[in-house]
Tab-separated table of C-alpha atoms in Angstrom:
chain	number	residue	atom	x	y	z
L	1	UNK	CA	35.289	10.459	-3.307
L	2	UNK	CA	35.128	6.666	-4.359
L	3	UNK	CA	32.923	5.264	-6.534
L	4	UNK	CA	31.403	3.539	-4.281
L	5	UNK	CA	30.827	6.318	-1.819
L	6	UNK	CA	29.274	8.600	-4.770
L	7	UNK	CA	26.542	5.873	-5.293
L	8	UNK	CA	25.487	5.437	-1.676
L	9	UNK	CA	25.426	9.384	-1.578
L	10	UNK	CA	23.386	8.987	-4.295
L	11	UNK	CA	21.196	6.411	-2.907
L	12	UNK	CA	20.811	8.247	-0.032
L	13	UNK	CA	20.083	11.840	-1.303
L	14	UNK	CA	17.136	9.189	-3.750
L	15	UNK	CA	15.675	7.549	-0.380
L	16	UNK	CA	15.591	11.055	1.382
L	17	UNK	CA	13.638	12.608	-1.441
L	18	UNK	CA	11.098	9.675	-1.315
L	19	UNK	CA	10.721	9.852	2.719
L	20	UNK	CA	10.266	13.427	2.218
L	21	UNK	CA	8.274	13.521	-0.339
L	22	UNK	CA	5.752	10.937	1.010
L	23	UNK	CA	5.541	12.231	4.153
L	24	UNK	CA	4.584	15.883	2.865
L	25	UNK	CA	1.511	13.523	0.089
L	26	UNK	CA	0.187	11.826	3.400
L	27	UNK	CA	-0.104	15.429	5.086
L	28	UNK	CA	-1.135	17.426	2.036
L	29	UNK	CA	-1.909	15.198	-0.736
L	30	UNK	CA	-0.405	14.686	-4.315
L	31	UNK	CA	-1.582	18.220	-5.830
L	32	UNK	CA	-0.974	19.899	-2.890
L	33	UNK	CA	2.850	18.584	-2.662
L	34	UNK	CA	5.395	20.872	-4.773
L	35	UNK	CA	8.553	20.521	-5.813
L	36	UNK	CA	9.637	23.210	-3.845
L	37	UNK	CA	8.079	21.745	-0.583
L	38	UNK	CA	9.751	18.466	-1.299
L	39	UNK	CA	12.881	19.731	-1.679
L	40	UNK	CA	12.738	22.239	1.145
L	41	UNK	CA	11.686	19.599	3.348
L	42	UNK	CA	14.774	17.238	2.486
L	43	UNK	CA	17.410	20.303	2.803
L	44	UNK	CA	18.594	20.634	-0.663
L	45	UNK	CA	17.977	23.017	-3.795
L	46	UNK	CA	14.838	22.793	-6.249
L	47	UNK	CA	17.954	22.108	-8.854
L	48	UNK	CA	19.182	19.557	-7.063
L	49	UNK	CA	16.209	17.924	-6.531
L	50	UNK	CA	16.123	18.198	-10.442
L	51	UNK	CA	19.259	16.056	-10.869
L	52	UNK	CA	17.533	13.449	-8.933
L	53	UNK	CA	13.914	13.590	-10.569
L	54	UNK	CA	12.863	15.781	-13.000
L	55	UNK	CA	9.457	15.842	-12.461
L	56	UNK	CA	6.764	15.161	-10.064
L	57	UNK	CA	5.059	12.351	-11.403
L	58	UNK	CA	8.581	10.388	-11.280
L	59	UNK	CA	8.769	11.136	-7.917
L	60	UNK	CA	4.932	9.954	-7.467
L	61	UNK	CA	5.838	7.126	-9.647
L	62	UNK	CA	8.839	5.730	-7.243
L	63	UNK	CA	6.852	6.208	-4.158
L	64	UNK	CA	3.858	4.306	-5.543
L	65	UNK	CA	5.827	1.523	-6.129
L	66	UNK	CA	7.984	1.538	-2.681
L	67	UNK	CA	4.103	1.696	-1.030
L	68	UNK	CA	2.571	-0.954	-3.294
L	69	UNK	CA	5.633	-3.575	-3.061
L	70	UNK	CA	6.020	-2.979	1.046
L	71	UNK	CA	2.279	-3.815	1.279
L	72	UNK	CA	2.288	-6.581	-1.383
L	73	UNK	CA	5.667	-8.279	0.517
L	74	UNK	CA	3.584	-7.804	3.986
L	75	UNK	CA	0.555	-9.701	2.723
L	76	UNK	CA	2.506	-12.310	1.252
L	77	UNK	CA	4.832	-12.800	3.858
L	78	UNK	CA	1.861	-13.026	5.974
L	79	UNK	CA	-0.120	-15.554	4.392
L	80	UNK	CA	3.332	-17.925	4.166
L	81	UNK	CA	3.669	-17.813	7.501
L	82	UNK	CA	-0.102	-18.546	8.119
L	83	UNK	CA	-0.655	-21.453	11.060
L	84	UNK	CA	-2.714	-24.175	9.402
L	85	UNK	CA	-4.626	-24.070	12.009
L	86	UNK	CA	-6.109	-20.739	12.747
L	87	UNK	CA	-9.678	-20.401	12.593
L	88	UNK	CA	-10.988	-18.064	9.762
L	89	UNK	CA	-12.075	-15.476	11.854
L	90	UNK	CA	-8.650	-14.670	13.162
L	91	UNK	CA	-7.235	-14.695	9.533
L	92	UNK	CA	-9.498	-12.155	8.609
L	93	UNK	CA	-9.199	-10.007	11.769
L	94	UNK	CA	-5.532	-9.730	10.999
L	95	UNK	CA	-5.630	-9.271	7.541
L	96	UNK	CA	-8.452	-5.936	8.156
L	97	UNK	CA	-6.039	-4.575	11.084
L	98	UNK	CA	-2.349	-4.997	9.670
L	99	UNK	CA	-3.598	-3.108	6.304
L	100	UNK	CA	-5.972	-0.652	7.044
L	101	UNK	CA	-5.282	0.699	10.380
L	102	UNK	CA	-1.672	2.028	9.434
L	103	UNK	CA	-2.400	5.995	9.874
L	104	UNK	CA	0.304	7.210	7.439
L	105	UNK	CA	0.375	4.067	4.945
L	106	UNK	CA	-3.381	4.611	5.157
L	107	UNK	CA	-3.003	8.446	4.239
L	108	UNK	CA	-0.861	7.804	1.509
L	109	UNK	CA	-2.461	4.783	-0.286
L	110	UNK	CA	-5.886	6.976	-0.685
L	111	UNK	CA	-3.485	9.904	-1.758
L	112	UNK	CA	-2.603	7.702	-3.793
L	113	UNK	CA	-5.477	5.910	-5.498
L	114	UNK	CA	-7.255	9.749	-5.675
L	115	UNK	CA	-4.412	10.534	-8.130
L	116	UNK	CA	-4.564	7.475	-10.195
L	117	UNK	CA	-8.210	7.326	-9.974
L	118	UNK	CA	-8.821	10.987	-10.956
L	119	UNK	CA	-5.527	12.216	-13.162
L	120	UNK	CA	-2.637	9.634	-13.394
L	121	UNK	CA	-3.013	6.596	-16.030
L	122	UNK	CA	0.257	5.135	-15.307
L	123	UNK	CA	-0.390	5.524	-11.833
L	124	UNK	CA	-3.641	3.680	-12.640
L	125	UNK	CA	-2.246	0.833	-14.646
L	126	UNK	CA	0.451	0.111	-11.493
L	127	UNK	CA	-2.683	-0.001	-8.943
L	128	UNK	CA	-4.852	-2.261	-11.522
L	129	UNK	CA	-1.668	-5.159	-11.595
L	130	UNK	CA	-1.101	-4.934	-7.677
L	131	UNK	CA	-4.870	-4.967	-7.015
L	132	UNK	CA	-5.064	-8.154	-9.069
L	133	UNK	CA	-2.051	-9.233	-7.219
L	134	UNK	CA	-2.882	-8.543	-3.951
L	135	UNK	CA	-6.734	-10.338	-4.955
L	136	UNK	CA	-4.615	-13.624	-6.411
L	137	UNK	CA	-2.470	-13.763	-2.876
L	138	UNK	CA	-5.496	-13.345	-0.827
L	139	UNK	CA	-7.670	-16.064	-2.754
L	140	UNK	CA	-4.726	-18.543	-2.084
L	141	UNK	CA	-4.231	-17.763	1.247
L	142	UNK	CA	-7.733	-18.315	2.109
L	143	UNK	CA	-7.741	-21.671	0.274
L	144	UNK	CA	-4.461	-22.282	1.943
L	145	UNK	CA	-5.745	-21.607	5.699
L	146	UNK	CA	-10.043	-22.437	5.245
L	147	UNK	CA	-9.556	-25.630	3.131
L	148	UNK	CA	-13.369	-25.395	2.458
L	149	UNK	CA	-13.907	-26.969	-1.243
L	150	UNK	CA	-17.633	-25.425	-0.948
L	151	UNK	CA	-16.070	-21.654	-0.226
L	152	UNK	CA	-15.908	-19.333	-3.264
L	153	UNK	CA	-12.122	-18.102	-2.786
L	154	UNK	CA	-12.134	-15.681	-5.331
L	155	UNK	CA	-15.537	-14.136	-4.455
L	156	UNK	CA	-13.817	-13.708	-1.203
L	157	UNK	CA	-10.916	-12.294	-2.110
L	158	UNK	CA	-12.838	-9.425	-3.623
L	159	UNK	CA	-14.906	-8.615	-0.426
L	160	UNK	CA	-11.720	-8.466	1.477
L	161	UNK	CA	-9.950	-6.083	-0.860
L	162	UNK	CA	-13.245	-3.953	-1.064
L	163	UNK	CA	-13.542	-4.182	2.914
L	164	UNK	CA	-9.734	-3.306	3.195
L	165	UNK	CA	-9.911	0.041	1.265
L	166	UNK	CA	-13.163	1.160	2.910
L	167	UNK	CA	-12.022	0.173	6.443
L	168	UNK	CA	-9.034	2.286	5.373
L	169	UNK	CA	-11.027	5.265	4.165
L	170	UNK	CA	-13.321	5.048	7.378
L	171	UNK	CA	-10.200	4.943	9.600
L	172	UNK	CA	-8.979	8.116	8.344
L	173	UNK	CA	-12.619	9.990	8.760
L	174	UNK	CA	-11.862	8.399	12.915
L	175	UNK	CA	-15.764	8.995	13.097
L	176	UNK	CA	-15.925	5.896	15.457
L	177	UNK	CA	-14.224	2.552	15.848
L	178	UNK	CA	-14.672	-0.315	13.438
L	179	UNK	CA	-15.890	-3.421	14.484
L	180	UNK	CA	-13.182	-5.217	12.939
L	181	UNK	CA	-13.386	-8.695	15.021
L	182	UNK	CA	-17.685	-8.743	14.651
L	183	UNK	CA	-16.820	-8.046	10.888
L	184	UNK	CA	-14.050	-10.751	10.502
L	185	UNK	CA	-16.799	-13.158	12.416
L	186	UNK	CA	-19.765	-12.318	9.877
L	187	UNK	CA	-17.189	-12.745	6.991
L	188	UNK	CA	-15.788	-15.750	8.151
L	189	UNK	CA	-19.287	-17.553	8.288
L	190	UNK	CA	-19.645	-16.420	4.814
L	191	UNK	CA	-18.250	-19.246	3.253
């Protein structure tokens, strides 16, 4: 086998373990996820597995950041590609549905933030620098599309993170439908 072909085996066998293992932490959750699970579910041997991660936390750790960058690049991508001339109210309505209506992203983000919240400091420290990240792209994105000098971007920015996690967390309870187009309305006024 070439060199070549080793690496994208390699590659491959890395990206399987990830899909896998996320996909068992949005049905289960972090502590509930084992090694042996994960590498039952991709099709290969706890020792092989081993070769590719030797623990769970680095496994945690590489799926964390897949999850936080995909997010981070859809938000920013987003707010580039913003029309100057949408209204507010649509801005926000798509911001609320694109983020925290996404059943399995949703599942595994509060998977997630219960492990880095509760147990995982590194885990914490990655979710503290895309928070602030993702709060710094919103604020400029709002002064980018609502050109308000009287609006309080970074006041904003806050509510809209804080709405985007509970919206999230409330989506996965299903106990009824959000209001997301009322709420983008109210929020949107709130200038």
């Amino acid at each position: 086998m070439s060199k070549e072909e080793t690496e994208s085996q390699l590659i491959s066998t890395r990206q399987s373990i990830l899909e896998a293992a996320s996909k068992l932490i949005a049905q289960k959750g972090v502590k509930n996820t084992s090694l042996a699970d994960i590498s039952k579910e991709v099709g290969i041997s706890k020792g092989t597995l081993y070769y590719y991660y030797s623990n769970k936390s680095d496994i945690i750790y590489d799926i964390a950041d897949i999850h936080l960058k995909k997010i981070t690049e859809e938000l920013l991508s987003w707010i580039d590609n913003i029309e100057h001339n949408l209204i507010a109210e649509e801005v926000l309505r798509v911001v609320f549905e694109r983020i925290s209506t996404a059943e399995t992203r949703g599942k595994l983000h509060l998977y997630l933030i219960s492990d880095a919240v509760t147990s995982n400091e590194p885990l914490n420290q990655r979710f503290r620098e895309k928070y602030k990240e993702w709060r710094i792209a919103l604020e400029n994105g709002l002064r980018k599309v609502l050109k308000d000098s009287s609006a309080d971007y970074r006041v904003l920015s806050y509510i809209i993170l804080a709405a985007i996690d509970g919206f999230t967390i409330q989506c996965r309870l299903g106990e009824e439908t959000i209001p997301i187009d009322g709420i983008a309305k109210i929020l949107s006024k709130a200038k």
